[in-house]
XYZ file of C-alpha atoms in Angstrom:
446
model
C -1.865 21.004 44.225
C -4.742 19.658 42.145
C -4.197 16.216 40.653
C -4.488 16.319 36.856
C -4.449 13.689 34.128
C -1.556 15.456 32.439
C 0.591 14.363 35.414
C 0.610 10.803 34.062
C 1.079 12.023 30.485
C 4.219 13.935 31.462
C 5.577 11.037 33.534
C 5.116 8.642 30.593
C 6.730 11.161 28.244
C 9.839 11.300 30.416
C 10.146 7.504 30.452
C 10.482 7.348 26.660
C 14.195 7.189 25.767
C 13.704 8.930 22.414
C 11.299 11.615 23.623
C 10.811 14.713 21.524
C 10.258 18.272 22.745
C 6.675 18.524 23.978
C 4.198 21.329 23.281
C 1.319 21.524 25.765
C -1.397 23.669 24.292
C -4.809 24.812 25.463
C -6.902 27.782 26.474
C -5.562 30.159 29.086
C -5.929 29.290 32.760
C -6.607 25.555 32.269
C -3.603 24.706 34.463
C -0.816 24.143 31.922
C 1.915 26.122 33.675
C 1.242 24.844 37.176
C 1.126 21.198 36.079
C 4.382 21.487 34.130
C 6.125 23.301 36.980
C 5.071 20.639 39.456
C 6.277 17.855 37.148
C 9.560 19.631 36.417
C 10.603 20.104 40.026
C 9.709 16.511 40.880
C 11.677 14.914 38.024
C 14.675 17.159 37.233
C 17.656 18.424 39.181
C 17.780 21.601 37.084
C 14.812 23.502 35.661
C 15.228 26.515 33.388
C 11.874 28.274 33.096
C 11.390 31.120 30.652
C 8.129 33.034 30.282
C 8.118 34.955 26.992
C 5.380 37.319 28.197
C 6.634 38.164 31.686
C 10.304 38.027 30.606
C 10.116 39.550 27.135
C 13.890 40.025 26.990
C 14.195 36.293 26.317
C 12.375 36.665 22.996
C 15.755 37.611 21.499
C 17.605 34.426 22.475
C 17.097 33.104 18.931
C 18.579 36.168 17.217
C 21.823 34.306 16.503
C 20.057 31.247 15.090
C 18.572 28.044 16.483
C 21.743 26.157 17.305
C 21.384 24.876 20.873
C 24.736 26.246 22.024
C 23.859 29.715 20.691
C 20.458 29.665 22.397
C 21.934 28.561 25.728
C 24.674 31.174 25.448
C 22.066 33.917 25.010
C 19.975 32.598 27.913
C 22.966 32.681 30.240
C 23.922 36.162 29.031
C 20.547 37.352 30.348
C 20.731 35.248 33.511
C 24.080 33.589 34.301
C 22.538 31.715 37.234
C 20.756 29.259 34.933
C 22.444 25.867 35.041
C 22.466 23.465 32.055
C 23.525 19.906 32.911
C 23.088 17.364 30.088
C 20.562 14.653 30.950
C 19.433 16.398 34.145
C 17.922 19.646 32.861
C 14.443 20.565 31.676
C 13.993 23.777 29.711
C 10.425 25.071 30.055
C 9.426 27.712 27.519
C 6.107 29.213 28.666
C 3.743 31.538 26.750
C 5.012 30.187 23.443
C 2.531 32.280 21.459
C 4.542 35.390 22.366
C 7.663 33.980 20.675
C 6.782 31.718 17.709
C 10.479 31.514 16.764
C 10.926 29.229 19.742
C 8.995 26.474 17.957
C 11.542 26.488 15.140
C 14.307 25.724 17.660
C 12.692 22.429 18.723
C 14.237 20.549 15.800
C 17.682 21.632 16.972
C 16.949 20.633 20.579
C 15.688 17.206 19.467
C 18.730 16.610 17.265
C 21.103 17.801 19.983
C 19.473 15.597 22.630
C 21.210 16.933 25.744
C 18.228 18.694 27.297
C 14.543 17.970 27.619
C 12.206 20.723 26.423
C 8.566 21.442 27.186
C 6.712 24.396 25.692
C 3.346 25.749 26.733
C 1.063 28.505 25.638
C -2.332 29.733 24.545
C -2.025 29.132 20.839
C -4.200 31.688 19.100
C -4.832 33.054 15.633
C -1.899 33.405 13.250
C 0.475 32.436 16.052
C -1.289 29.085 16.327
C -0.909 28.379 12.609
C 2.715 29.505 12.576
C 3.695 27.339 15.533
C 1.874 24.311 14.132
C 3.886 24.440 10.894
C 7.275 24.525 12.587
C 9.497 21.585 13.600
C 7.132 18.988 12.126
C 8.379 15.524 13.080
C 10.596 16.862 15.848
C 7.985 17.622 18.495
C 4.998 16.098 20.264
C 1.718 17.889 20.921
C -0.677 17.503 23.820
C -3.912 19.424 24.181
C -4.876 20.217 27.749
C -8.437 21.051 28.737
C -9.972 22.440 31.865
C -10.636 19.809 34.527
C -13.001 17.007 33.552
C -15.536 15.559 35.967
C -13.193 12.807 37.123
C -10.504 15.369 37.994
C -13.166 17.363 39.835
C -14.038 14.231 41.841
C -10.345 13.837 42.717
C -10.298 17.448 43.930
C -13.293 16.667 46.142
C -11.438 13.759 47.763
C -12.690 10.772 45.755
C -10.372 8.291 44.043
C -10.306 5.607 41.363
C -12.548 3.308 43.386
C -15.544 5.541 42.683
C -14.805 5.655 38.952
C -14.369 1.881 38.799
C -17.637 1.370 40.653
C -19.552 3.645 38.270
C -18.092 1.872 35.234
C -18.959 -1.543 36.673
C -22.572 -0.500 37.163
C -22.688 0.757 33.552
C -21.190 -2.445 32.123
C -23.536 -4.620 34.179
C -26.497 -2.297 33.460
C -27.072 -2.223 37.200
C -28.871 0.790 38.738
C -26.919 2.780 41.286
C -28.093 2.804 44.920
C -30.307 5.776 45.770
C -27.764 7.344 48.130
C -25.004 7.143 45.512
C -27.292 8.594 42.814
C -28.195 11.511 45.044
C -24.597 12.277 45.994
C -23.330 12.010 42.403
C -26.079 14.318 41.181
C -25.104 16.865 43.842
C -21.443 16.684 42.840
C -22.295 16.949 39.161
C -24.473 19.991 39.730
C -21.544 21.621 41.527
C -19.298 20.774 38.583
C -21.789 22.297 36.136
C -21.863 25.520 38.149
C -18.106 25.727 38.647
C -16.806 24.273 35.410
C -13.268 22.937 35.325
C -11.022 25.988 35.538
C -8.456 25.010 38.220
C -8.468 28.321 40.086
C -12.262 28.241 40.347
C -12.320 24.596 41.479
C -9.483 25.121 43.950
C -11.268 28.134 45.470
C -14.427 26.075 45.942
C -12.613 23.061 47.414
C -10.458 25.176 49.740
C -13.355 27.250 51.043
C -16.009 24.561 50.960
C -18.471 26.992 49.332
C -19.091 29.005 46.137
C -18.025 32.382 47.485
C -15.905 34.292 44.971
C -16.142 31.673 42.226
C -18.481 33.698 40.014
C -16.164 36.721 40.066
C -13.251 34.473 39.035
C -15.276 33.065 36.136
C -16.339 36.500 34.949
C -12.749 37.681 35.043
C -11.829 34.713 32.845
C -14.526 35.758 30.360
C -12.994 39.237 30.280
C -9.502 37.759 29.900
C -10.651 35.755 26.881
C -12.119 38.882 25.346
C -8.839 40.690 25.973
C -6.940 37.876 24.246
C -9.267 38.094 21.254
C -8.612 41.814 21.030
C -4.870 41.187 21.332
C -4.381 38.256 18.957
C -7.194 38.321 16.380
C -6.004 40.181 13.310
C -7.721 42.930 11.304
C -11.363 42.503 10.358
C -11.414 39.052 11.960
C -11.301 40.678 15.392
C -14.831 42.083 15.092
C -16.184 38.777 13.785
C -14.534 36.728 16.518
C -15.867 39.074 19.200
C -19.362 39.003 17.681
C -19.486 35.210 17.813
C -17.941 35.029 21.276
C -20.476 37.474 22.712
C -23.481 35.629 21.248
C -22.772 31.991 22.169
C -25.294 31.905 25.016
C -27.882 33.603 22.781
C -27.722 30.821 20.209
C -27.752 28.109 22.850
C -31.073 29.525 24.075
C -32.649 28.893 20.644
C -34.738 25.771 20.246
C -32.495 24.160 17.609
C -29.332 25.749 19.072
C -27.780 26.008 15.606
C -25.450 28.915 15.023
C -27.026 31.262 12.430
C -24.800 34.047 11.184
C -27.770 36.136 10.023
C -28.727 36.646 13.662
C -25.519 38.652 14.103
C -26.287 40.794 11.073
C -28.968 40.463 8.376
C -26.314 40.881 5.678
C -23.764 38.506 7.212
C -22.704 35.430 5.241
C -21.566 32.170 6.796
C -18.447 31.839 4.647
C -17.194 35.188 5.934
C -17.343 33.916 9.537
C -15.858 30.434 9.086
C -12.375 31.714 9.900
C -13.619 33.406 13.066
C -15.269 30.196 14.281
C -12.096 28.217 13.577
C -10.065 30.848 15.431
C -12.164 30.438 18.576
C -12.016 26.655 18.246
C -8.227 26.663 17.844
C -7.923 29.008 20.815
C -9.702 26.467 23.005
C -12.621 28.773 23.783
C -15.445 26.933 21.983
C -16.436 23.449 20.845
C -17.955 23.172 17.355
C -20.516 20.463 16.562
C -21.142 19.788 12.835
C -24.278 18.439 11.185
C -23.867 15.012 9.552
C -24.850 14.484 5.913
C -25.757 10.851 6.499
C -26.135 8.599 9.532
C -23.278 6.339 8.528
C -19.615 5.662 9.203
C -17.027 7.079 8.879
C -17.831 10.377 10.559
C -14.965 12.520 9.301
C -15.777 13.943 5.893
C -19.473 13.110 6.395
C -20.649 16.506 7.621
C -21.717 19.909 6.366
C -19.159 22.573 7.368
C -21.814 25.274 6.930
C -24.165 23.810 9.541
C -22.888 23.723 13.090
C -23.590 24.430 16.738
C -21.218 26.318 19.001
C -20.717 25.495 22.672
C -18.539 26.940 25.409
C -15.555 24.709 26.194
C -16.270 25.201 29.886
C -19.861 25.054 31.116
C -19.025 27.076 34.208
C -18.160 29.984 31.894
C -21.506 29.548 30.125
C -23.282 29.884 33.476
C -21.145 32.911 34.335
C -22.135 34.572 31.040
C -25.829 34.478 32.021
C -27.688 36.428 34.707
C -25.796 37.137 37.899
C -28.227 34.849 39.748
C -27.845 31.987 37.254
C -25.251 30.153 39.345
C -27.569 30.008 42.342
C -30.520 29.049 40.116
C -28.661 26.030 38.791
C -27.597 24.951 42.257
C -31.265 24.991 43.236
C -32.350 23.433 39.914
C -34.826 26.203 39.059
C -35.543 29.031 36.579
C -33.989 27.296 33.577
C -36.923 26.927 31.207
C -34.911 28.648 28.460
C -31.413 27.386 29.122
C -31.716 24.082 30.943
C -31.510 21.904 27.829
C -28.685 24.020 26.445
C -26.675 23.732 29.648
C -26.896 19.949 29.662
C -26.017 19.805 25.960
C -23.059 22.107 26.580
C -21.612 20.018 29.385
C -22.122 16.734 27.499
C -20.350 18.260 24.473
C -17.458 19.328 26.698
C -17.232 15.891 28.356
C -17.170 14.161 24.953
C -14.415 16.460 23.648
C -12.334 15.818 26.766
C -12.458 12.108 25.902
C -11.086 12.822 22.431
C -14.323 12.813 20.434
C -15.159 15.214 17.621
C -18.704 16.551 17.814
C -21.477 15.724 15.335
C -25.254 16.071 15.363
C -28.062 15.351 12.884
C -31.233 17.170 11.869
C -33.532 16.219 8.978
C -36.015 19.034 8.407
C -38.288 16.833 6.259
C -38.709 13.926 8.648
C -38.233 15.887 11.910
C -35.560 13.341 12.853
C -32.833 14.925 14.967
C -30.171 13.793 17.381
C -27.912 15.774 19.706
C -24.632 13.890 19.271
C -23.051 10.866 17.611
C -19.953 8.927 18.597
C -18.507 5.786 17.141
C -17.101 2.603 18.572
C -15.011 0.128 16.621
C -18.003 -1.230 14.708
C -21.030 0.951 15.357
C -22.434 4.464 15.207
C -24.023 5.487 18.509
C -26.689 8.220 18.687
C -26.687 10.164 21.954
C -29.736 12.086 23.101
C -29.439 14.595 25.948
C -32.674 15.189 27.827
C -33.217 17.881 30.449
C -35.756 15.500 32.018
C -36.413 11.757 31.781
C -38.999 12.027 28.998
C -39.671 9.901 25.922
C -37.153 9.932 23.093
C -38.974 9.796 19.760
C -35.933 10.223 17.514
C -33.850 7.761 19.542
C -36.628 5.178 19.267
C -36.863 5.703 15.508
C -33.127 5.137 15.103
C -32.893 1.994 17.241
C -36.094 -0.035 16.761
C -35.517 -3.110 14.537
C -37.829 -2.114 11.655
C -35.934 1.143 11.071
C -32.360 0.132 11.768
C -32.047 -1.407 8.299
C -32.094 2.156 6.966
C -29.054 2.915 9.145
C -27.099 -0.350 9.389
C -24.239 1.252 11.358
C -26.654 2.032 14.215
C -27.629 -0.833 16.507
C -28.205 0.774 19.907
C -28.366 4.265 21.330
C -27.672 6.202 24.518
C -29.933 8.566 26.438
C -28.351 10.883 28.991
C -30.778 12.335 31.503
C -31.680 12.655 35.185
C -32.380 8.942 35.587
C -30.646 5.814 36.801
C -28.854 3.235 34.658
C -31.076 1.058 32.476
C -31.557 -0.647 29.089
C -34.861 -1.203 27.263
C -33.501 -3.452 24.525
C -32.895 -0.557 22.145
C -31.024 2.164 23.995
C -29.157 2.576 27.265
C -30.130 5.192 29.815
C -27.321 6.750 31.830
C -27.279 9.666 34.280
C -25.467 12.764 33.007
C -22.585 12.369 35.414
C -21.467 9.101 33.768
C -20.746 10.837 30.441
C -17.019 11.065 31.217
C -16.898 7.231 31.141
C -18.633 6.695 27.784
C -15.511 6.064 25.724
C -14.200 3.491 28.180
C -17.661 1.921 28.476
C -18.007 1.627 24.686
C -14.555 0.060 24.411
C -15.228 -2.545 27.101
C -18.889 -3.105 26.287
C -18.176 -3.853 22.646
């Protein structure tokens, strides 16, 4: 059983005396069901698990209304062996997207209060919007991602001591020992190749090698395409599929910006906005928007027509490339076209998993551009991702004293690359693998 961060989230949820029904959402195969099942059987005497896809007969349990007694009556009509004991029972509704009516019942379950309820599902398309609008104020939402780098380290046998040590070195701006740098880079390269899908990671950890992992990843890519075909509605289906199939193509471009005209010369951006949002809501992509100005606040300060699109899971990006791409990355070769894109993709994913929205900046007139921006309590932080430890012209322009007056919210910057920890008075240099600690570092450093 892989240790996941949701384990603590669920344990804290159960401790709250006035807890609401919980919806755990996320892309398919990120580990939602397994984590909830493990939690349920550790913390409840009675668990009633209903899968609306595998047990479609349960989709009719709300036919008589949403009153808790009526719902329970219909559940026990289908399976009289289910036991409902007030205060000791968890009801787990899985594959919620197959039965949106279930979300409407959460208000009744919260008001009734006798049973705890957790729902889970891949929330896609119209189903996503419908579920979101139901039972407002009577439910909690938690978005689950594929495994982050820290969870991958746990799977490989490391614990909190390693994370604490990395953070201490970052806060003290103290370079890591050579042996530790080398080992962390090896682990991070494995994580880039594998991504964070639990089945893929578990296969690697159990076997101690990469055998079979690529076939699992490629099956996931096919599963996502099948879901798009199943859940995307009408004309949107073709648009969603077109974007999904061209993500790696756009990441190979020098500016990596998503340009609709590359899909079709007559295509218009506004016609594809809904398709991009659909993929984002489904947990398949991360969208990074171009800022209007380099100033706080970030929300509302971006152009919705200019954006980059990244895979949510970098392992799936690698799997979408040549069949030999996985081995190439492990050996750190043959990535003249994609190397920068791969590092950008994984940094984007690591930022999103910390709760950040994604923003970049590009000024065509001044040639000033920056890969990402995050904010701390008081400052705007530019983040440059370099495939090698080379000079950073734009980062220097944004952080040297004579230019910072033009952007008063920016004081320092961050460069992520294949180099040890350092600070030159203007920006911090961190190795890629520390990205998962940036939010905590910013909080404690400031």
